[in-house]
Amino acid sequence: MRILTASDHALLVEAADLDEAMRLNLAWEGVHGVVERIPGARTVLVRFDPLAVSAADLADALAATEIDTAHLQATGEVTVPVRYDGEDLDETASLLGVSAAELVNRHLAADWKVAFSGFAPGFGYVVSSDPLFDVPRRSSPRTRVPAGSVALAGQFTGVYPRESPGGWQLIGRTDAVMWDIDRDPPALLSPGTTVRFEQVRAQIVTSENADDRADARAVAEPHAAAGAPDPGPPGAGAVEIVRPSMQLLVQDAGRPGFAALGVSASGVADRRAMREANRAVGNATGAAVLESVGGAVLRFRGAGVAAISGAVGSLDLIDADGATRRIEHGAPFATVEGDELILGHPTSGLRYLIAIRGGVAVDPALDSRASDTLAGLGPAPLAAGDVLRAGDAAAHPVEPEALLRTLPSPGDLVDLEITLGPRDDWFTAAALATLAGQEWTVTPRSDRVGIRLEGAVPLERSVSGELPSEGAVTGAIQVPPDGQPVLFLPDHPLTGGYPIIGALTDRSLDLAGQLPPGARVRFTVKETS
């Protein structure tokens, strides 16, 4: 096996094939220092705790692993009804040198099995022994693929659990619910499951079945189905959203440990700011907070304590009589019934972090209150009229000392430290020089999934063709065909098929979460042992 650097806290291990990758993934259960394993088509991404084990020692332990040669056992069987009417069906059949009818018949006849999960919760990479199914992704990915789309890419079939971007070839659609957090397991297509596809004709929607289909869509789109947060009993401390920002979310430290379900850790984009705000109000450092992109207006109910960290801008508190007082960035302040907090547009940074004493009390999903915008897990984006009550996360006294921090404004130059790999060998020497030698501009086409960067000289590949899907870490720098990199933030897909040239070091991640559009980025390469 070949072991590559994926970041300063992750290794990517290449296997001979899919079968060996699955065996290695199972064999590394319980290895000291390993936080999470993300299997791919021919790789396993191994995230580790650098305080528990060094990269070199972990690599030695992984390389010494003996794997079981027994056949991997199936874990169940499901039938997926499919209407084979996808808009790429004819083109895909042509790419494979068969008719559309033969493609459908062989898809129905093949023995399929879920190899691994990734991309998004409930997205299973389903593989068969039929050699026909090896098709390239679309040259230009779609920005929106409907939930339930049945698609092909490489040697895999997959079903999109919810509407999302995607570059797979669409051959059909299903009403089967791929992801239901109240189901055990939540993913219909979980690793090891045997899958049989069954052809169905287009269903005519009547008044009798319309409600059932709406219920299925609600499960597939959990954000859309979620109601307003519970404000709690009258008189309890709470926050009302008067005017939301461009994006106002509940966030916490995230949900690591669920990669086997296709669930990324997600969590707050600026961990340092979350810890600072929570310490200021006496919360546990990982308590749920509000993450606001840009200005917003919040109204407090009952008495409480709050603090704002992260982005820097004007912070004003207006009481019920109309009197205004300026709030100090990073310092705790008392609130009473009717106080309104006005967050101005940030002058530096991008995301405010607002902590309330006790933490934001919303129902957890997979042990976390974080809102994952790509996966649709956790609370929905907050809207005007939503009320969130305070919880019981206040474990410590408030810390009145304000914390100062310098964050970038549009036009500022920011240095971010990276490690190269795992796929830096897919790029020319000139591209590697350009990566670190050229300034990159943060474009407005950026969000919690990733920051789209733009440079005068795109990154040139030395290896053409497609990369089999493999795991990616937060901070990974993925390079699509246009050569303009995408820097992954917390809501990134677990796996992807574009090569990753490098990744941010852990200490650069929080700063990346505060990069506003127009900021300039310069990468500096950290040497790895």
Short mmCIF file of C-alpha atoms in Angstrom, two decimals:
data_model
loop_
_atom_site.label_atom_id
_atom_site.label_comp_id
_atom_site.label_asym_id
_atom_site.label_seq_id
_atom_site.Cartn_x
_atom_site.Cartn_y
_atom_site.Cartn_z
CA MET A 1 0.00 0.00 0.00
CA ARG A 2 1.00 3.64 -0.47
CA ILE A 3 0.42 6.09 2.40
CA LEU A 4 0.07 9.78 1.49
CA THR A 5 -0.24 12.98 3.49
CA ALA A 6 -3.81 14.34 3.34
CA SER A 7 -3.31 17.10 5.96
CA ASP A 8 -1.47 17.57 9.24
CA HIS A 9 -4.13 15.40 10.86
CA ALA A 10 -5.01 12.88 8.12
CA LEU A 11 -3.38 10.20 5.97
CA LEU A 12 -4.71 8.77 2.71
CA VAL A 13 -3.94 5.08 2.20
CA GLU A 14 -4.08 3.68 -1.32
CA ALA A 15 -5.30 0.10 -1.73
CA ALA A 16 -5.04 -2.26 -4.70
CA ASP A 17 -8.77 -2.14 -5.37
CA LEU A 18 -12.16 -1.51 -3.79
CA ASP A 19 -12.24 -4.88 -2.03
CA GLU A 20 -8.90 -4.30 -0.31
CA ALA A 21 -9.94 -0.79 0.71
CA MET A 22 -13.03 -2.20 2.42
CA ARG A 23 -10.96 -4.82 4.26
CA LEU A 24 -8.39 -2.28 5.41
CA ASN A 25 -11.14 0.00 6.68
CA LEU A 26 -12.51 -2.82 8.85
CA ALA A 27 -9.05 -3.93 10.01
CA TRP A 28 -8.21 -0.47 11.38
CA GLU A 29 -11.09 -0.41 13.85
CA GLY A 30 -9.63 0.59 17.23
CA VAL A 31 -6.14 1.62 16.05
CA HIS A 32 -4.64 4.02 18.60
CA GLY A 33 -5.02 7.70 17.73
CA VAL A 34 -7.45 7.18 14.84
CA VAL A 35 -10.44 9.53 15.03
CA GLU A 36 -12.32 8.49 11.89
CA ARG A 37 -11.95 6.44 8.73
CA ILE A 38 -13.52 7.34 5.38
CA PRO A 39 -13.28 4.57 2.75
CA GLY A 40 -13.25 5.43 -0.94
CA ALA A 41 -13.18 3.55 -4.21
CA ARG A 42 -9.51 2.54 -3.81
CA THR A 43 -8.45 4.41 -0.68
CA VAL A 44 -9.11 4.91 3.01
CA LEU A 45 -8.78 8.38 4.51
CA VAL A 46 -7.60 8.07 8.13
CA ARG A 47 -8.12 11.10 10.37
CA PHE A 48 -6.03 11.05 13.54
CA ASP A 49 -5.35 13.05 16.69
CA PRO A 50 -1.81 14.51 16.40
CA LEU A 51 -1.67 14.78 20.20
CA ALA A 52 -2.21 11.02 20.50
CA VAL A 53 -0.03 9.70 17.67
CA SER A 54 2.40 11.10 15.12
CA ALA A 55 1.79 10.72 11.40
CA ALA A 56 4.94 8.61 11.06
CA ASP A 57 4.02 6.21 13.88
CA LEU A 58 0.47 5.88 12.61
CA ALA A 59 1.72 5.17 9.08
CA ASP A 60 3.91 2.37 10.47
CA ALA A 61 0.96 0.88 12.36
CA LEU A 62 -1.31 1.03 9.31
CA ALA A 63 1.32 -0.51 7.04
CA ALA A 64 1.83 -3.42 9.44
CA THR A 65 -1.86 -4.39 9.42
CA GLU A 66 -2.74 -7.90 8.31
CA ILE A 67 -6.13 -8.05 6.63
CA ASP A 68 -8.65 -10.86 6.62
CA THR A 69 -8.93 -12.68 3.29
CA ALA A 70 -12.45 -13.94 4.00
CA HIS A 71 -15.30 -12.70 1.84
CA LEU A 72 -16.92 -9.55 3.15
CA GLN A 73 -20.35 -10.35 4.57
CA ALA A 74 -23.57 -8.70 3.42
CA THR A 75 -25.55 -6.81 6.08
CA GLY A 76 -29.05 -6.90 4.58
CA GLU A 77 -31.00 -6.49 1.36
CA VAL A 78 -33.19 -3.72 -0.02
CA THR A 79 -35.20 -3.20 -3.20
CA VAL A 80 -35.16 0.23 -4.83
CA PRO A 81 -38.01 0.98 -7.30
CA VAL A 82 -36.75 3.05 -10.24
CA ARG A 83 -38.38 4.91 -13.11
CA TYR A 84 -35.71 4.80 -15.83
CA ASP A 85 -36.41 8.19 -17.36
CA GLY A 86 -33.24 10.11 -16.45
CA GLU A 87 -32.20 12.92 -18.75
CA ASP A 88 -28.75 11.36 -19.27
CA LEU A 89 -30.02 7.84 -20.01
CA ASP A 90 -29.56 7.91 -23.79
CA GLU A 91 -26.19 9.70 -23.65
CA THR A 92 -24.91 7.31 -20.97
CA ALA A 93 -25.98 4.29 -23.01
CA SER A 94 -24.13 5.73 -26.00
CA LEU A 95 -20.99 6.25 -23.89
CA LEU A 96 -21.16 2.58 -22.87
CA GLY A 97 -21.82 1.37 -26.43
CA VAL A 98 -25.26 -0.12 -25.76
CA SER A 99 -28.87 0.85 -26.27
CA ALA A 100 -30.83 2.53 -23.51
CA ALA A 101 -32.97 -0.61 -23.20
CA GLU A 102 -29.92 -2.83 -22.71
CA LEU A 103 -28.47 -0.45 -20.13
CA VAL A 104 -31.73 -0.62 -18.14
CA ASN A 105 -32.00 -4.41 -18.44
CA ARG A 106 -28.44 -4.97 -17.26
CA HIS A 107 -28.89 -2.49 -14.43
CA LEU A 108 -31.92 -4.51 -13.31
CA ALA A 109 -30.18 -7.87 -13.69
CA ALA A 110 -26.87 -7.05 -11.98
CA ASP A 111 -26.07 -8.02 -8.40
CA TRP A 112 -25.40 -4.76 -6.55
CA LYS A 113 -23.84 -4.12 -3.14
CA VAL A 114 -23.14 -0.93 -1.18
CA ALA A 115 -19.37 -0.56 -0.89
CA PHE A 116 -19.18 2.63 1.20
CA SER A 117 -21.00 5.87 2.00
CA GLY A 118 -19.94 9.42 1.23
CA PHE A 119 -20.73 12.71 -0.47
CA ALA A 120 -23.84 13.21 1.70
CA PRO A 121 -25.79 11.29 4.39
CA GLY A 122 -27.58 8.37 2.76
CA PHE A 123 -25.52 8.44 -0.43
CA GLY A 124 -24.28 4.88 -0.90
CA TYR A 125 -21.69 3.94 -3.52
CA VAL A 126 -23.26 0.78 -4.98
CA VAL A 127 -21.08 -1.54 -7.07
CA SER A 128 -21.76 -4.64 -9.19
CA SER A 129 -19.72 -7.32 -10.94
CA ASP A 130 -21.07 -6.32 -14.37
CA PRO A 131 -18.13 -4.69 -16.21
CA LEU A 132 -20.50 -2.58 -18.31
CA PHE A 133 -20.97 -0.03 -15.55
CA ASP A 134 -17.90 2.16 -15.77
CA VAL A 135 -18.89 5.56 -17.07
CA PRO A 136 -17.23 9.01 -16.73
CA ARG A 137 -18.81 11.84 -14.77
CA ARG A 138 -20.33 14.75 -16.67
CA SER A 139 -17.75 17.24 -17.93
CA SER A 140 -19.79 20.05 -16.34
CA PRO A 141 -21.51 19.20 -13.03
CA ARG A 142 -25.09 20.28 -12.46
CA THR A 143 -25.71 22.87 -9.77
CA ARG A 144 -28.95 21.13 -8.77
CA VAL A 145 -29.72 17.41 -8.94
CA PRO A 146 -33.22 16.45 -7.66
CA ALA A 147 -33.60 14.21 -4.62
CA GLY A 148 -34.18 10.59 -5.61
CA SER A 149 -32.14 10.80 -8.82
CA VAL A 150 -30.56 7.45 -9.69
CA ALA A 151 -27.16 8.02 -11.28
CA LEU A 152 -23.99 6.38 -12.59
CA ALA A 153 -20.33 7.43 -12.29
CA GLY A 154 -17.23 5.29 -12.57
CA GLN A 155 -18.20 1.76 -11.55
CA PHE A 156 -20.88 2.95 -9.14
CA THR A 157 -24.61 3.54 -8.96
CA GLY A 158 -25.82 6.11 -6.45
CA VAL A 159 -29.11 7.72 -5.42
CA TYR A 160 -29.10 11.40 -4.41
CA PRO A 161 -30.72 11.58 -0.93
CA ARG A 162 -31.67 15.26 -1.30
CA GLU A 163 -31.33 18.05 -3.84
CA SER A 164 -27.66 18.94 -4.24
CA PRO A 165 -25.00 19.72 -6.84
CA GLY A 166 -23.63 16.70 -8.69
CA GLY A 167 -21.77 15.49 -11.75
CA TRP A 168 -23.07 11.92 -12.07
CA GLN A 169 -25.01 10.65 -15.10
CA LEU A 170 -28.76 10.60 -14.34
CA ILE A 171 -30.54 7.47 -15.56
CA GLY A 172 -33.71 7.43 -13.44
CA ARG A 173 -35.44 8.41 -10.24
CA THR A 174 -36.98 6.78 -7.19
CA ASP A 175 -39.40 7.73 -4.42
CA ALA A 176 -37.54 5.57 -1.90
CA VAL A 177 -36.32 7.61 1.08
CA MET A 178 -32.54 7.26 1.23
CA TRP A 179 -32.02 8.96 4.59
CA ASP A 180 -34.29 9.00 7.66
CA ILE A 181 -32.61 9.97 10.92
CA ASP A 182 -35.34 8.14 12.87
CA ARG A 183 -34.67 4.86 11.05
CA ASP A 184 -32.06 2.28 12.17
CA PRO A 185 -29.81 2.54 10.29
CA PRO A 186 -30.75 6.00 8.97
CA ALA A 187 -29.31 5.22 5.52
CA LEU A 188 -31.34 2.86 3.33
CA LEU A 189 -28.16 2.07 1.37
CA SER A 190 -25.70 1.41 4.21
CA PRO A 191 -22.32 -0.31 3.59
CA GLY A 192 -22.61 -4.05 3.04
CA THR A 193 -26.26 -3.93 1.95
CA THR A 194 -27.27 -5.96 -1.10
CA VAL A 195 -29.37 -3.90 -3.50
CA ARG A 196 -31.86 -4.94 -6.15
CA PHE A 197 -33.24 -2.34 -8.54
CA GLU A 198 -36.83 -2.83 -9.71
CA GLN A 199 -38.39 -1.02 -12.66
CA VAL A 200 -41.64 0.84 -12.11
CA ARG A 201 -43.69 2.97 -14.43
CA ALA A 202 -44.32 6.68 -13.86
CA GLN A 203 -46.86 7.16 -11.07
CA ILE A 204 -49.88 9.37 -11.63
CA VAL A 205 -50.25 11.68 -8.65
CA THR A 206 -53.79 11.62 -7.23
CA SER A 207 -55.33 13.17 -4.16
CA GLU A 208 -54.92 9.77 -2.44
CA ASN A 209 -51.15 9.49 -2.85
CA ALA A 210 -50.10 13.16 -2.93
CA ASP A 211 -49.86 13.36 0.87
CA ASP A 212 -47.71 10.22 1.02
CA ARG A 213 -45.26 11.65 -1.54
CA ALA A 214 -45.15 14.96 0.34
CA ASP A 215 -44.29 13.06 3.54
CA ALA A 216 -41.47 11.25 1.71
CA ARG A 217 -40.09 14.54 0.44
CA ALA A 218 -40.22 15.97 3.95
CA VAL A 219 -38.06 13.11 5.25
CA ALA A 220 -35.63 13.49 2.35
CA GLU A 221 -35.43 17.26 2.95
CA PRO A 222 -35.22 17.56 6.77
CA HIS A 223 -34.48 21.30 6.78
CA ALA A 224 -37.64 22.02 4.81
CA ALA A 225 -39.73 19.86 7.17
CA ALA A 226 -38.39 21.39 10.36
CA GLY A 227 -40.69 23.83 12.13
CA ALA A 228 -39.71 26.89 14.14
CA PRO A 229 -37.51 26.11 17.17
CA ASP A 230 -39.31 25.54 20.49
CA PRO A 231 -39.27 28.82 22.46
CA GLY A 232 -39.74 26.98 25.76
CA PRO A 233 -41.99 28.01 28.66
CA PRO A 234 -43.11 31.65 29.11
CA GLY A 235 -40.52 33.80 30.88
CA ALA A 236 -37.59 31.54 30.01
CA GLY A 237 -34.47 33.15 28.58
CA ALA A 238 -34.67 33.13 24.80
CA VAL A 239 -33.66 34.93 21.60
CA GLU A 240 -36.09 35.98 18.85
CA ILE A 241 -34.90 36.51 15.28
CA VAL A 242 -36.16 39.93 14.18
CA ARG A 243 -34.12 40.21 11.00
CA PRO A 244 -31.84 37.35 9.91
CA SER A 245 -28.55 37.83 8.13
CA MET A 246 -27.61 36.41 4.74
CA GLN A 247 -27.22 33.11 6.61
CA LEU A 248 -28.06 32.65 10.28
CA LEU A 249 -27.49 29.16 11.68
CA VAL A 250 -27.22 27.23 14.92
CA GLN A 251 -23.75 25.69 15.21
CA ASP A 252 -21.65 23.79 17.73
CA ALA A 253 -18.48 21.68 17.62
CA GLY A 254 -20.04 19.34 15.04
CA ARG A 255 -20.74 15.62 14.77
CA PRO A 256 -17.47 13.71 14.12
CA GLY A 257 -17.57 9.92 14.12
CA PHE A 258 -20.42 9.31 11.67
CA ALA A 259 -18.43 9.02 8.44
CA ALA A 260 -19.63 5.42 8.01
CA LEU A 261 -23.13 6.85 7.51
CA GLY A 262 -21.90 9.41 5.00
CA VAL A 263 -22.18 12.22 7.56
CA SER A 264 -19.42 14.83 7.77
CA ALA A 265 -18.45 16.50 11.04
CA SER A 266 -19.75 19.94 9.93
CA GLY A 267 -19.86 22.33 12.91
CA VAL A 268 -18.92 25.96 13.39
CA ALA A 269 -16.68 27.56 10.76
CA ASP A 270 -14.59 29.46 13.34
CA ARG A 271 -13.96 27.19 16.34
CA ARG A 272 -11.81 29.75 18.13
CA ALA A 273 -14.55 32.38 18.01
CA MET A 274 -17.11 29.87 19.32
CA ARG A 275 -14.87 28.99 22.25
CA GLU A 276 -14.21 32.67 23.03
CA ALA A 277 -17.89 33.60 22.98
CA ASN A 278 -18.89 30.62 25.10
CA ARG A 279 -16.16 31.26 27.68
CA ALA A 280 -17.28 34.88 27.93
CA VAL A 281 -20.79 33.85 29.03
CA GLY A 282 -19.65 30.89 31.16
CA ASN A 283 -20.78 28.08 28.84
CA ALA A 284 -19.01 24.85 28.03
CA THR A 285 -16.76 25.74 25.09
CA GLY A 286 -18.67 23.50 22.66
CA ALA A 287 -22.15 24.79 23.52
CA ALA A 288 -24.44 25.68 20.63
CA VAL A 289 -24.17 29.26 19.36
CA LEU A 290 -25.54 31.37 16.53
CA GLU A 291 -23.34 31.83 13.44
CA SER A 292 -24.28 34.89 11.39
CA VAL A 293 -22.90 35.82 7.96
CA GLY A 294 -23.27 39.58 8.05
CA GLY A 295 -25.54 41.83 10.06
CA ALA A 296 -28.75 40.80 11.84
CA VAL A 297 -31.23 41.98 14.49
CA LEU A 298 -32.03 39.80 17.53
CA ARG A 299 -34.49 40.44 20.39
CA PHE A 300 -33.90 38.99 23.86
CA ARG A 301 -36.65 37.52 26.00
CA GLY A 302 -36.21 37.32 29.76
CA ALA A 303 -32.96 38.12 31.55
CA GLY A 304 -29.69 36.67 30.34
CA VAL A 305 -26.07 37.16 29.30
CA ALA A 306 -24.68 37.19 25.76
CA ALA A 307 -21.37 37.78 23.94
CA ILE A 308 -20.30 38.26 20.33
CA SER A 309 -17.00 37.08 18.87
CA GLY A 310 -15.65 36.35 15.39
CA ALA A 311 -16.32 39.06 12.81
CA VAL A 312 -15.79 42.68 13.85
CA GLY A 313 -18.43 45.35 13.25
CA SER A 314 -20.72 47.76 15.07
CA LEU A 315 -22.62 46.11 17.95
CA ASP A 316 -25.50 48.06 19.51
CA LEU A 317 -28.04 47.08 22.17
CA ILE A 318 -31.33 49.04 22.20
CA ASP A 319 -33.54 48.70 25.28
CA ALA A 320 -37.33 48.83 25.43
CA ASP A 321 -37.21 52.63 25.98
CA GLY A 322 -35.10 53.19 22.85
CA ALA A 323 -31.84 53.92 24.64
CA THR A 324 -28.76 52.61 22.79
CA ARG A 325 -25.48 51.39 24.20
CA ARG A 326 -22.43 50.11 22.38
CA ILE A 327 -21.44 46.47 23.02
CA GLU A 328 -17.78 45.55 23.32
CA HIS A 329 -16.59 42.81 20.98
CA GLY A 330 -15.84 39.59 22.88
CA ALA A 331 -17.11 40.85 26.26
CA PRO A 332 -20.19 39.49 28.06
CA PHE A 333 -23.18 41.82 28.44
CA ALA A 334 -26.43 41.51 30.38
CA THR A 335 -29.77 41.43 28.58
CA VAL A 336 -33.33 42.02 29.78
CA GLU A 337 -36.76 41.51 28.28
CA GLY A 338 -37.14 43.44 24.99
CA ASP A 339 -33.50 44.34 24.41
CA GLU A 340 -32.63 44.34 20.70
CA LEU A 341 -29.12 43.52 19.47
CA ILE A 342 -28.14 45.09 16.14
CA LEU A 343 -25.18 43.50 14.41
CA GLY A 344 -23.76 45.84 11.78
CA HIS A 345 -22.19 44.68 8.54
CA PRO A 346 -18.74 43.34 9.45
CA THR A 347 -15.79 45.61 8.76
CA SER A 348 -13.44 42.63 9.08
CA GLY A 349 -14.11 38.92 9.05
CA LEU A 350 -17.32 37.34 7.77
CA ARG A 351 -19.09 35.39 10.52
CA TYR A 352 -20.29 36.66 13.89
CA LEU A 353 -20.56 34.06 16.66
CA ILE A 354 -23.26 34.90 19.22
CA ALA A 355 -23.31 32.99 22.50
CA ILE A 356 -26.09 33.18 25.10
CA ARG A 357 -25.60 31.96 28.65
CA GLY A 358 -26.88 28.37 28.78
CA GLY A 359 -26.30 27.77 25.07
CA VAL A 360 -28.87 27.62 22.29
CA ALA A 361 -31.33 24.82 23.09
CA VAL A 362 -32.51 23.01 19.97
CA ASP A 363 -33.02 19.30 19.41
CA PRO A 364 -29.77 17.50 18.53
CA ALA A 365 -29.34 15.35 15.41
CA LEU A 366 -26.73 12.60 15.75
CA ASP A 367 -25.45 14.09 19.02
CA SER A 368 -24.98 17.60 17.61
CA ARG A 369 -26.99 20.80 17.22
CA ALA A 370 -24.93 21.92 14.20
CA SER A 371 -26.73 22.87 10.99
CA ASP A 372 -25.12 21.06 8.05
CA THR A 373 -26.22 23.01 4.97
CA LEU A 374 -25.08 20.37 2.45
CA ALA A 375 -26.51 17.34 4.24
CA GLY A 376 -29.69 18.98 5.54
CA LEU A 377 -28.98 17.82 9.09
CA GLY A 378 -29.70 19.84 12.20
CA PRO A 379 -31.81 22.99 12.58
CA ALA A 380 -33.02 24.80 9.50
CA PRO A 381 -31.53 28.22 8.66
CA LEU A 382 -33.18 30.72 10.99
CA ALA A 383 -35.86 33.11 9.76
CA ALA A 384 -37.65 36.16 11.13
CA GLY A 385 -39.98 35.15 13.96
CA ASP A 386 -38.01 32.09 15.08
CA VAL A 387 -37.46 31.94 18.84
CA LEU A 388 -34.67 29.93 20.43
CA ARG A 389 -34.57 29.29 24.16
CA ALA A 390 -31.48 29.17 26.33
CA GLY A 391 -30.30 25.79 27.55
CA ASP A 392 -28.35 24.54 30.56
CA ALA A 393 -24.77 24.66 29.20
CA ALA A 394 -23.65 27.42 31.61
CA ALA A 395 -21.03 25.50 33.59
CA HIS A 396 -18.74 28.37 34.62
CA PRO A 397 -18.77 32.01 35.74
CA VAL A 398 -18.68 34.66 33.00
CA GLU A 399 -15.27 35.90 31.85
CA PRO A 400 -15.43 39.72 31.53
CA GLU A 401 -12.13 40.14 29.66
CA ALA A 402 -12.61 41.07 25.99
CA LEU A 403 -10.49 39.17 23.48
CA LEU A 404 -8.85 41.04 20.59
CA ARG A 405 -8.22 39.44 17.20
CA THR A 406 -7.25 40.68 13.75
CA LEU A 407 -9.41 39.39 10.90
CA PRO A 408 -9.24 40.21 7.17
CA SER A 409 -11.32 42.76 5.30
CA PRO A 410 -12.04 42.65 1.55
CA GLY A 411 -8.78 43.33 -0.29
CA ASP A 412 -6.55 42.24 2.59
CA LEU A 413 -3.85 39.61 1.98
CA VAL A 414 -4.03 36.55 4.23
CA ASP A 415 -1.36 33.87 4.62
CA LEU A 416 -2.71 30.34 5.07
CA GLU A 417 -0.47 27.40 5.91
CA ILE A 418 -0.97 24.17 3.95
CA THR A 419 0.48 20.71 3.53
CA LEU A 420 0.80 19.30 0.01
CA GLY A 421 -1.03 16.12 -0.95
CA PRO A 422 -2.46 13.68 -1.29
CA ARG A 423 -2.71 14.30 -5.06
CA ASP A 424 -0.02 16.92 -5.64
CA ASP A 425 1.59 14.40 -8.03
CA TRP A 426 -1.40 14.92 -10.36
CA PHE A 427 -0.13 18.45 -11.08
CA THR A 428 2.83 19.89 -12.96
CA ALA A 429 5.81 21.40 -11.19
CA ALA A 430 4.64 24.77 -12.54
CA ALA A 431 1.24 24.27 -10.90
CA LEU A 432 2.82 23.55 -7.52
CA ALA A 433 4.89 26.71 -7.86
CA THR A 434 1.78 28.68 -8.82
CA LEU A 435 -0.21 27.31 -5.86
CA ALA A 436 2.19 28.89 -3.36
CA GLY A 437 3.58 31.70 -5.50
CA GLN A 438 0.36 33.30 -6.72
CA GLU A 439 -2.28 35.27 -4.84
CA TRP A 440 -5.82 33.85 -4.93
CA THR A 441 -8.97 35.95 -4.56
CA VAL A 442 -12.01 34.78 -2.56
CA THR A 443 -14.99 34.96 -4.91
CA PRO A 444 -18.61 35.67 -3.91
CA ARG A 445 -19.46 32.11 -5.02
CA SER A 446 -18.44 30.79 -1.61
CA ASP A 447 -20.37 29.28 1.30
CA ARG A 448 -19.99 26.81 4.16
CA VAL A 449 -19.35 23.99 1.67
CA GLY A 450 -16.34 25.67 0.13
CA ILE A 451 -14.56 28.87 -0.83
CA ARG A 452 -14.14 29.27 -4.57
CA LEU A 453 -10.80 30.90 -5.28
CA GLU A 454 -9.70 32.65 -8.44
CA GLY A 455 -6.17 33.21 -9.68
CA ALA A 456 -4.64 34.68 -12.83
CA VAL A 457 -3.00 31.35 -13.68
CA PRO A 458 -5.04 28.15 -13.23
CA LEU A 459 -3.44 25.01 -11.83
CA GLU A 460 -2.32 22.66 -14.59
CA ARG A 461 -2.59 18.89 -14.26
CA SER A 462 0.09 16.42 -15.24
CA VAL A 463 -2.38 13.50 -14.96
CA SER A 464 -5.56 13.57 -17.01
CA GLY A 465 -8.69 11.50 -16.50
CA GLU A 466 -10.84 10.95 -13.44
CA LEU A 467 -9.89 10.17 -9.89
CA PRO A 468 -11.94 7.43 -8.19
CA SER A 469 -13.98 8.90 -5.33
CA GLU A 470 -11.96 9.29 -2.15
CA GLY A 471 -12.25 11.02 1.20
CA ALA A 472 -11.59 14.71 1.84
CA VAL A 473 -10.91 16.70 5.01
CA THR A 474 -12.09 20.15 6.02
CA GLY A 475 -9.51 22.53 4.58
CA ALA A 476 -8.80 20.37 1.53
CA ILE A 477 -7.94 22.29 -1.66
CA GLN A 478 -9.78 20.51 -4.45
CA VAL A 479 -9.05 21.41 -8.06
CA PRO A 480 -11.82 20.98 -10.67
CA PRO A 481 -11.06 20.84 -14.41
CA ASP A 482 -10.94 24.64 -14.79
CA GLY A 483 -7.86 24.74 -12.52
CA GLN A 484 -9.39 27.25 -10.07
CA PRO A 485 -9.25 25.71 -6.58
CA VAL A 486 -12.06 25.19 -4.09
CA LEU A 487 -11.15 25.35 -0.40
CA PHE A 488 -13.41 23.01 1.58
CA LEU A 489 -15.15 24.38 4.70
CA PRO A 490 -17.06 22.36 7.35
CA ASP A 491 -20.08 21.40 5.21
CA HIS A 492 -17.98 19.86 2.41
CA PRO A 493 -18.84 16.43 0.94
CA LEU A 494 -17.08 13.51 2.62
CA THR A 495 -15.83 12.15 -0.69
CA GLY A 496 -15.12 13.57 -4.12
CA GLY A 497 -13.58 12.81 -7.48
CA TYR A 498 -11.49 15.90 -8.20
CA PRO A 499 -7.82 15.74 -7.12
CA ILE A 500 -6.83 17.46 -3.87
CA ILE A 501 -3.52 19.27 -4.24
CA GLY A 502 -3.14 20.20 -0.57
CA ALA A 503 -4.96 21.02 2.67
CA LEU A 504 -4.90 23.73 5.31
CA THR A 505 -3.16 22.94 8.55
CA ASP A 506 -5.44 22.80 11.57
CA ARG A 507 -4.30 26.21 12.85
CA SER A 508 -5.38 27.89 9.58
CA LEU A 509 -8.93 26.48 9.49
CA ASP A 510 -10.58 29.10 11.72
CA LEU A 511 -9.10 31.99 9.76
CA ALA A 512 -10.38 30.44 6.52
CA GLY A 513 -13.89 30.48 7.97
CA GLN A 514 -13.64 34.27 8.31
CA LEU A 515 -12.48 35.10 4.76
CA PRO A 516 -14.85 37.64 3.16
CA PRO A 517 -15.34 37.90 -0.62
CA GLY A 518 -12.56 40.01 -2.09
CA ALA A 519 -9.93 38.92 0.43
CA ARG A 520 -6.67 37.69 -1.10
CA VAL A 521 -5.05 34.41 -0.07
CA ARG A 522 -1.43 33.31 -0.24
CA PHE A 523 -0.55 29.71 0.60
CA THR A 524 2.65 28.80 2.42
CA VAL A 525 3.70 25.15 2.38
CA LYS A 526 4.52 23.41 5.66
CA GLU A 527 7.10 20.68 5.27
CA THR A 528 6.03 17.28 6.60
CA SER A 529 8.36 14.66 8.02
#
